PDB file of C-alpha atoms in Angstrom:
ATOM      1  CA  ASP A 208     177.252   8.451 165.104  1.00 47.00           C
ATOM      2  CA  GLU A 209     179.592   7.393 167.768  1.00 48.00           C
ATOM      3  CA  ARG A 210     177.843   9.065 170.513  1.00 51.00           C
ATOM      4  CA  GLN A 211     174.383   8.008 169.563  1.00 51.00           C
ATOM      5  CA  LEU A 212     175.855   4.226 169.900  1.00 47.00           C
ATOM      6  CA  ARG A 213     177.492   5.181 173.498  1.00 50.00           C
ATOM      7  CA  ASP A 214     174.341   6.651 174.605  1.00 53.00           C
ATOM      8  CA  VAL A 215     171.937   3.382 173.603  1.00 47.00           C
ATOM      9  CA  THR A 216     175.191   1.273 175.102  1.00 48.00           C
ATOM     10  CA  CYS A 217     174.686   3.175 178.233  1.00 50.00           C
ATOM     11  CA  THR A 218     170.974   3.297 178.328  1.00 50.00           C
ATOM     12  CA  ASP A 219     170.919  -0.408 178.183  1.00 48.00           C
ATOM     13  CA  GLN A 220     173.469  -0.944 181.187  1.00 51.00           C
ATOM     14  CA  VAL A 221     171.437   1.601 183.468  1.00 48.00           C
ATOM     15  CA  ALA A 222     169.058  -0.215 186.034  1.00 44.00           C
ATOM     16  CA  GLY A 223     166.567   0.425 188.416  1.00 48.00           C
ATOM     17  CA  PRO A 224     164.262   3.618 189.123  1.00 50.00           C
ATOM     18  CA  GLY A 225     166.165   6.849 188.448  1.00 53.00           C
ATOM     19  CA  GLY A 226     168.672   5.601 186.584  1.00 58.00           C
ATOM     20  CA  SER A 227     167.830   7.637 183.310  1.00 69.00           C
ATOM     21  CA  ASP A 228     168.374  10.777 185.064  1.00 74.00           C
ATOM     22  CA  LEU A 229     171.774   9.650 186.125  1.00 74.00           C
ATOM     23  CA  VAL A 230     172.582   8.581 182.714  1.00 77.00           C
ATOM     24  CA  GLN A 231     171.279  11.823 181.242  1.00 83.00           C
ATOM     25  CA  ASP A 232     173.202  13.511 183.377  1.00 82.00           C
ATOM     26  CA  ASP A 233     176.479  11.747 183.150  1.00 81.00           C
ATOM     27  CA  ARG A 234     175.528  11.967 179.019  1.00 84.00           C
ATOM     28  CA  GLN A 235     175.795  16.016 179.425  1.00 86.00           C
ATOM     29  CA  LYS A 236     178.887  15.886 181.227  1.00 82.00           C
ATOM     30  CA  LEU A 237     180.926  13.575 178.864  1.00 82.00           C
ATOM     31  CA  ASP A 238     179.147  15.904 175.701  1.00 86.00           C
ATOM     32  CA  ASP A 239     180.398  19.021 177.727  1.00 84.00           C
ATOM     33  CA  TYR A 240     184.048  17.324 178.015  1.00 77.00           C
ATOM     34  CA  GLU A 241     183.847  16.262 174.448  1.00 80.00           C
ATOM     35  CA  ASP A 242     183.204  19.326 173.139  1.00 82.00           C
ATOM     36  CA  ALA A 243     186.063  20.872 175.552  1.00 78.00           C
ATOM     37  CA  PHE A 244     188.319  18.906 174.046  1.00 75.00           C
ATOM     38  CA  LEU A 245     187.227  19.167 170.633  1.00 78.00           C
ATOM     39  CA  ALA A 246     187.912  23.180 171.055  1.00 78.00           C
ATOM     40  CA  ILE A 247     191.465  22.335 172.407  1.00 75.00           C
ATOM     41  CA  LYS A 248     192.109  20.071 169.530  1.00 74.00           C
ATOM     42  CA  ASP A 249     190.688  23.104 166.744  1.00 76.00           C
ATOM     43  CA  ALA A 250     193.058  25.276 169.071  1.00 73.00           C
ATOM     44  CA  THR A 251     195.796  23.944 168.990  1.00 69.00           C
ATOM     45  CA  GLY A 252     195.839  21.731 166.041  1.00 72.00           C
ATOM     46  CA  VAL A 253     196.476  18.476 168.327  1.00 70.00           C
ATOM     47  CA  ALA A 254     194.127  15.579 168.481  1.00 71.00           C
ATOM     48  CA  ASP A 255     196.672  13.726 171.324  1.00 74.00           C
ATOM     49  CA  VAL A 256     196.311  14.907 174.596  1.00 70.00           C
ATOM     50  CA  ASN A 257     199.902  14.155 175.432  1.00 76.00           C
ATOM     51  CA  GLU A 258     200.819  16.491 172.967  1.00 75.00           C
ATOM     52  CA  VAL A 259     198.757  19.365 173.712  1.00 69.00           C
ATOM     53  CA  ILE A 260     200.206  19.295 176.990  1.00 71.00           C
ATOM     54  CA  GLN A 261     203.803  18.931 175.597  1.00 75.00           C
ATOM     55  CA  LYS A 262     203.010  22.343 173.330  1.00 73.00           C
ATOM     56  CA  PHE A 263     202.283  24.024 176.867  1.00 71.00           C
ATOM     57  CA  LEU A 264     205.228  23.258 178.571  1.00 73.00           C
ATOM     58  CA  THR A 265     207.315  23.608 175.814  1.00 77.00           C
ATOM     59  CA  GLN A 266     205.691  27.035 174.556  1.00 78.00           C
ATOM     60  CA  GLU A 267     206.739  28.657 178.217  1.00 77.00           C
ATOM     61  CA  ASP A 268     210.464  27.938 177.699  1.00 80.00           C
ATOM     62  CA  THR A 269     210.106  29.211 174.224  1.00 81.00           C
ATOM     63  CA  HIS A 270     208.621  32.431 175.608  1.00 83.00           C
ATOM     64  CA  LYS A 271     211.484  32.954 178.055  1.00 85.00           C
ATOM     65  CA  SER A 272     214.352  32.287 175.680  1.00 85.00           C
ATOM     66  CA  LEU A 273     212.812  34.572 173.053  1.00 85.00           C
ATOM     67  CA  THR A 274     212.273  37.143 175.686  1.00 87.00           C
ATOM     68  CA  GLN A 275     215.526  36.920 176.319  1.00 90.00           C
ATOM     69  CA  LEU A 276     216.855  36.911 172.783  1.00 88.00           C
ATOM     70  CA  ALA A 277     214.967  39.879 172.371  1.00 89.00           C
ATOM     71  CA  LYS A 278     216.258  41.970 174.876  1.00 91.00           C
ATOM     72  CA  GLU A 279     220.383  40.855 174.221  1.00 91.00           C
ATOM     73  CA  ARG A 280     219.555  41.508 170.598  1.00 90.00           C
ATOM     74  CA  GLN A 281     218.255  44.838 171.654  1.00 91.00           C
ATOM     75  CA  SER A 282     221.276  45.527 173.671  1.00 92.00           C
ATOM     76  CA  LEU A 283     223.367  44.581 170.726  1.00 90.00           C
ATOM     77  CA  VAL A 284     221.701  47.272 168.463  1.00 90.00           C
ATOM     78  CA  ASP A 285     221.997  49.548 170.976  1.00 92.00           C
ATOM     79  CA  LYS A 286     225.446  48.999 171.129  1.00 92.00           C
ATOM     80  CA  LEU A 287     226.374  48.618 167.141  1.00 90.00           C
ATOM     81  CA  THR A 288     224.408  51.949 166.665  1.00 90.00           C
ATOM     82  CA  ASP A 289     226.669  53.764 169.500  1.00 92.00           C
ATOM     83  CA  GLU A 290     229.769  52.237 167.807  1.00 89.00           C
ATOM     84  CA  ARG A 291     228.663  53.288 165.010  1.00 89.00           C
ATOM     85  CA  SER A 292     228.012  56.729 165.820  1.00 89.00           C
ATOM     86  CA  LYS A 293     231.593  56.674 167.392  1.00 89.00           C
ATOM     87  CA  PHE A 294     233.458  55.620 163.856  1.00 86.00           C
ATOM     88  CA  ARG A 295     231.568  58.701 162.318  1.00 85.00           C
ATOM     89  CA  LEU A 296     232.892  60.984 164.704  1.00 84.00           C
ATOM     90  CA  GLN A 297     236.348  59.577 164.523  1.00 83.00           C
ATOM     91  CA  VAL A 298     236.330  59.819 160.476  1.00 78.00           C
ATOM     92  CA  GLU A 299     235.375  63.300 160.812  1.00 76.00           C
ATOM     93  CA  GLU A 300     238.319  64.154 162.952  1.00 75.00           C
ATOM     94  CA  TRP A 301     240.713  62.213 160.754  1.00 69.00           C
ATOM     95  CA  LYS A 302     239.217  64.335 157.760  1.00 69.00           C
ATOM     96  CA  PHE A 303     240.316  67.378 159.282  1.00 66.00           C
ATOM     97  CA  SER A 304     243.140  66.337 161.424  1.00 66.00           C
ATOM     98  CA  LYS A 305     246.947  67.846 160.543  1.00 59.00           C
ATOM     99  CA  GLY A 306     249.384  65.239 158.569  1.00 56.00           C
ATOM    100  CA  GLY A 307     249.935  64.217 155.365  1.00 55.00           C
ATOM    101  CA  ALA A 308     247.234  63.420 152.731  1.00 60.00           C
ATOM    102  CA  PHE A 309     248.107  60.176 152.163  1.00 60.00           C
ATOM    103  CA  ASN A 310     248.357  58.978 156.157  1.00 68.00           C
ATOM    104  CA  ARG A 311     244.741  60.862 156.367  1.00 70.00           C
ATOM    105  CA  ARG A 312     242.971  59.228 153.459  1.00 75.00           C
ATOM    106  CA  GLN A 313     244.449  55.982 154.566  1.00 80.00           C
ATOM    107  CA  ALA A 314     243.063  56.518 158.219  1.00 78.00           C
ATOM    108  CA  ILE A 315     239.733  57.718 156.489  1.00 81.00           C
ATOM    109  CA  ASP A 316     239.520  54.803 154.076  1.00 85.00           C
ATOM    110  CA  GLU A 317     240.025  52.212 157.307  1.00 88.00           C
ATOM    111  CA  ARG A 318     237.489  54.010 159.359  1.00 88.00           C
ATOM    112  CA  GLU A 319     234.733  54.189 156.439  1.00 90.00           C
ATOM    113  CA  LYS A 320     235.266  50.396 156.155  1.00 91.00           C
ATOM    114  CA  LYS A 321     235.200  49.831 159.619  1.00 91.00           C
ATOM    115  CA  LEU A 322     231.576  52.142 159.638  1.00 89.00           C
ATOM    116  CA  THR A 323     230.137  50.010 157.029  1.00 91.00           C
ATOM    117  CA  ASP A 324     231.051  46.682 158.496  1.00 92.00           C
ATOM    118  CA  ALA A 325     229.263  47.988 161.595  1.00 90.00           C
ATOM    119  CA  SER A 326     226.229  49.491 159.748  1.00 90.00           C
ATOM    120  CA  GLU A 327     225.945  45.604 158.194  1.00 92.00           C
ATOM    121  CA  LYS A 328     225.992  44.148 161.426  1.00 91.00           C
ATOM    122  CA  CYS A 329     223.445  46.404 163.095  1.00 91.00           C
ATOM    123  CA  ALA A 330     221.064  45.871 159.723  1.00 91.00           C
ATOM    124  CA  ARG A 331     221.389  42.282 160.394  1.00 92.00           C
ATOM    125  CA  SER A 332     220.934  42.395 163.769  1.00 91.00           C
ATOM    126  CA  CYS A 333     217.895  44.661 163.353  1.00 91.00           C
ATOM    127  CA  ALA A 334     216.556  42.347 160.946  1.00 92.00           C
ATOM    128  CA  ARG A 335     216.619  39.332 163.313  1.00 92.00           C
ATOM    129  CA  HIS A 336     215.177  41.375 166.189  1.00 92.00           C
ATOM    130  CA  GLU A 337     212.188  41.867 164.149  1.00 92.00           C
ATOM    131  CA  ARG A 338     211.927  38.147 163.379  1.00 92.00           C
ATOM    132  CA  LEU A 339     212.334  37.269 167.024  1.00 91.00           C
ATOM    133  CA  ALA A 340     209.732  40.199 168.144  1.00 90.00           C
ATOM    134  CA  LYS A 341     206.821  39.054 165.271  1.00 92.00           C
ATOM    135  CA  LEU A 342     207.417  35.214 166.574  1.00 90.00           C
ATOM    136  CA  LEU A 343     206.944  36.917 170.170  1.00 88.00           C
ATOM    137  CA  ILE A 344     203.732  38.317 169.040  1.00 88.00           C
ATOM    138  CA  ASP A 345     202.555  35.558 166.746  1.00 90.00           C
ATOM    139  CA  MET A 346     203.125  33.131 169.950  1.00 88.00           C
ATOM    140  CA  GLU A 347     201.568  35.637 172.390  1.00 88.00           C
ATOM    141  CA  ALA A 348     198.549  35.619 170.182  1.00 88.00           C
ATOM    142  CA  GLY A 349     198.377  31.904 169.927  1.00 89.00           C
ATOM    143  CA  ILE A 350     198.220  31.837 173.622  1.00 88.00           C
ATOM    144  CA  ASP A 351     195.754  34.284 173.719  1.00 88.00           C
ATOM    145  CA  HIS A 352     193.725  32.721 171.221  1.00 88.00           C
ATOM    146  CA  LEU A 353     193.863  29.158 173.144  1.00 87.00           C
ATOM    147  CA  ALA A 354     193.124  31.173 176.338  1.00 87.00           C
ATOM    148  CA  GLY A 355     189.532  32.355 174.903  1.00 87.00           C
ATOM    149  CA  ARG A 356     188.441  28.944 174.008  1.00 87.00           C
ATOM    150  CA  LEU A 357     189.298  27.426 177.558  1.00 86.00           C
ATOM    151  CA  VAL A 358     187.309  30.239 179.125  1.00 84.00           C
ATOM    152  CA  PRO A 359     184.089  27.797 179.076  1.00 84.00           C
ATOM    153  CA  VAL A 360     186.342  25.603 181.414  1.00 82.00           C
ATOM    154  CA  GLN A 361     186.163  26.877 185.383  1.00 82.00           C
ATOM    155  CA  LEU A 362     188.938  25.955 188.117  1.00 81.00           C
ATOM    156  CA  GLU A 363     188.068  26.733 191.954  1.00 81.00           C
ATOM    157  CA  ASN A 364     188.735  30.424 192.685  1.00 80.00           C
ATOM    158  CA  GLU A 365     189.489  31.257 189.183  1.00 78.00           C
ATOM    159  CA  ARG A 366     190.227  34.902 188.782  1.00 79.00           C
ATOM    160  CA  PRO A 367     189.921  36.098 185.291  1.00 77.00           C
ATOM    161  CA  LEU A 368     193.110  37.013 183.255  1.00 78.00           C
ATOM    162  CA  GLU A 369     193.269  39.683 180.738  1.00 81.00           C
ATOM    163  CA  MET A 370     196.431  38.982 178.348  1.00 80.00           C
ATOM    164  CA  SER A 371     199.552  41.362 178.702  1.00 81.00           C
ATOM    165  CA  ASP A 372     202.786  41.409 177.757  1.00 79.00           C
ATOM    166  CA  GLU A 373     203.353  40.877 181.821  1.00 84.00           C
ATOM    167  CA  ASN A 374     201.063  37.989 182.303  1.00 85.00           C
ATOM    168  CA  VAL A 375     201.924  35.565 179.257  1.00 86.00           C
ATOM    169  CA  GLU A 376     203.669  33.045 180.864  1.00 87.00           C
ATOM    170  CA  GLU A 377     200.461  33.358 184.083  1.00 88.00           C
ATOM    171  CA  VAL A 378     197.963  33.060 181.159  1.00 88.00           C
ATOM    172  CA  LEU A 379     199.790  29.887 180.160  1.00 88.00           C
ATOM    173  CA  THR A 380     199.670  27.958 183.288  1.00 88.00           C
ATOM    174  CA  HIS A 381     196.253  29.080 183.965  1.00 88.00           C
ATOM    175  CA  CYS A 382     195.495  27.258 180.393  1.00 88.00           C
ATOM    176  CA  ASP A 383     197.716  24.151 181.450  1.00 88.00           C
ATOM    177  CA  MET A 384     195.538  24.325 184.771  1.00 88.00           C
ATOM    178  CA  LYS A 385     192.580  23.757 183.043  1.00 87.00           C
ATOM    179  CA  ILE A 386     193.530  21.499 180.231  1.00 88.00           C
ATOM    180  CA  GLY A 387     194.678  19.065 183.164  1.00 88.00           C
ATOM    181  CA  GLU A 388     191.346  19.352 184.808  1.00 85.00           C
ATOM    182  CA  LEU A 389     189.637  18.138 181.533  1.00 85.00           C
ATOM    183  CA  LEU A 390     192.164  15.740 181.396  1.00 86.00           C
ATOM    184  CA  ARG A 391     191.510  14.434 184.853  1.00 84.00           C
ATOM    185  CA  LEU A 392     187.639  14.781 184.535  1.00 82.00           C
ATOM    186  CA  THR A 393     187.564  13.131 180.983  1.00 83.00           C
ATOM    187  CA  GLN A 394     189.495  10.019 182.418  1.00 82.00           C
ATOM    188  CA  VAL A 395     187.158   9.847 185.300  1.00 74.00           C
ATOM    189  CA  ASN A 396     184.305   9.739 183.030  1.00 70.00           C
ATOM    190  CA  ASP A 397     186.433   7.262 181.397  1.00 67.00           C
ATOM    191  CA  VAL A 398     186.661   4.863 184.308  1.00 67.00           C
ATOM    192  CA  ARG A 399     182.791   5.654 185.042  1.00 69.00           C
ATOM    193  CA  MET A 400     181.905   4.215 181.791  1.00 67.00           C
ATOM    194  CA  VAL A 401     183.820   1.144 181.882  1.00 58.00           C
TER     195      VAL A 401
END
């Protein structure tokens, strides 16, 4: 096992009284950092530290763009629904208005075609909105899961955060800081080991 080999090597390198306690403390810290990194690896599915950081950076932008896109799509759905209602009213008006039967039938057909087109466009927008909403929910669940995995890592002046739709970005930033701290501590231990 790699840990046992490292433990034996570290123990052999320490000399003097009290060295064993120092090695034991360092070994415990290193084990804690490795466990935390394994937890991050399990949560993200990524073994490379730089990839983990990159995922954090891109998720924040993705969250912002998906939220904005969801708002735009909902606005479009509302607009198309209103447009559809207006077309229906116009169709009803044309049905009962005065004029020749031929002109009335032609106008009704045109309005019904516009209504059908608007209904199809509305249905497509609704489907896309639902997909984006599901993607947003999945992303929030992933961030919440990652935050849960990083609970053992403590930062100075850290205040507990509960995941909600309003503070997803803040929770993601908190996770990023925790991973940064883990990386810093891991690098410090790497330097000590050399």
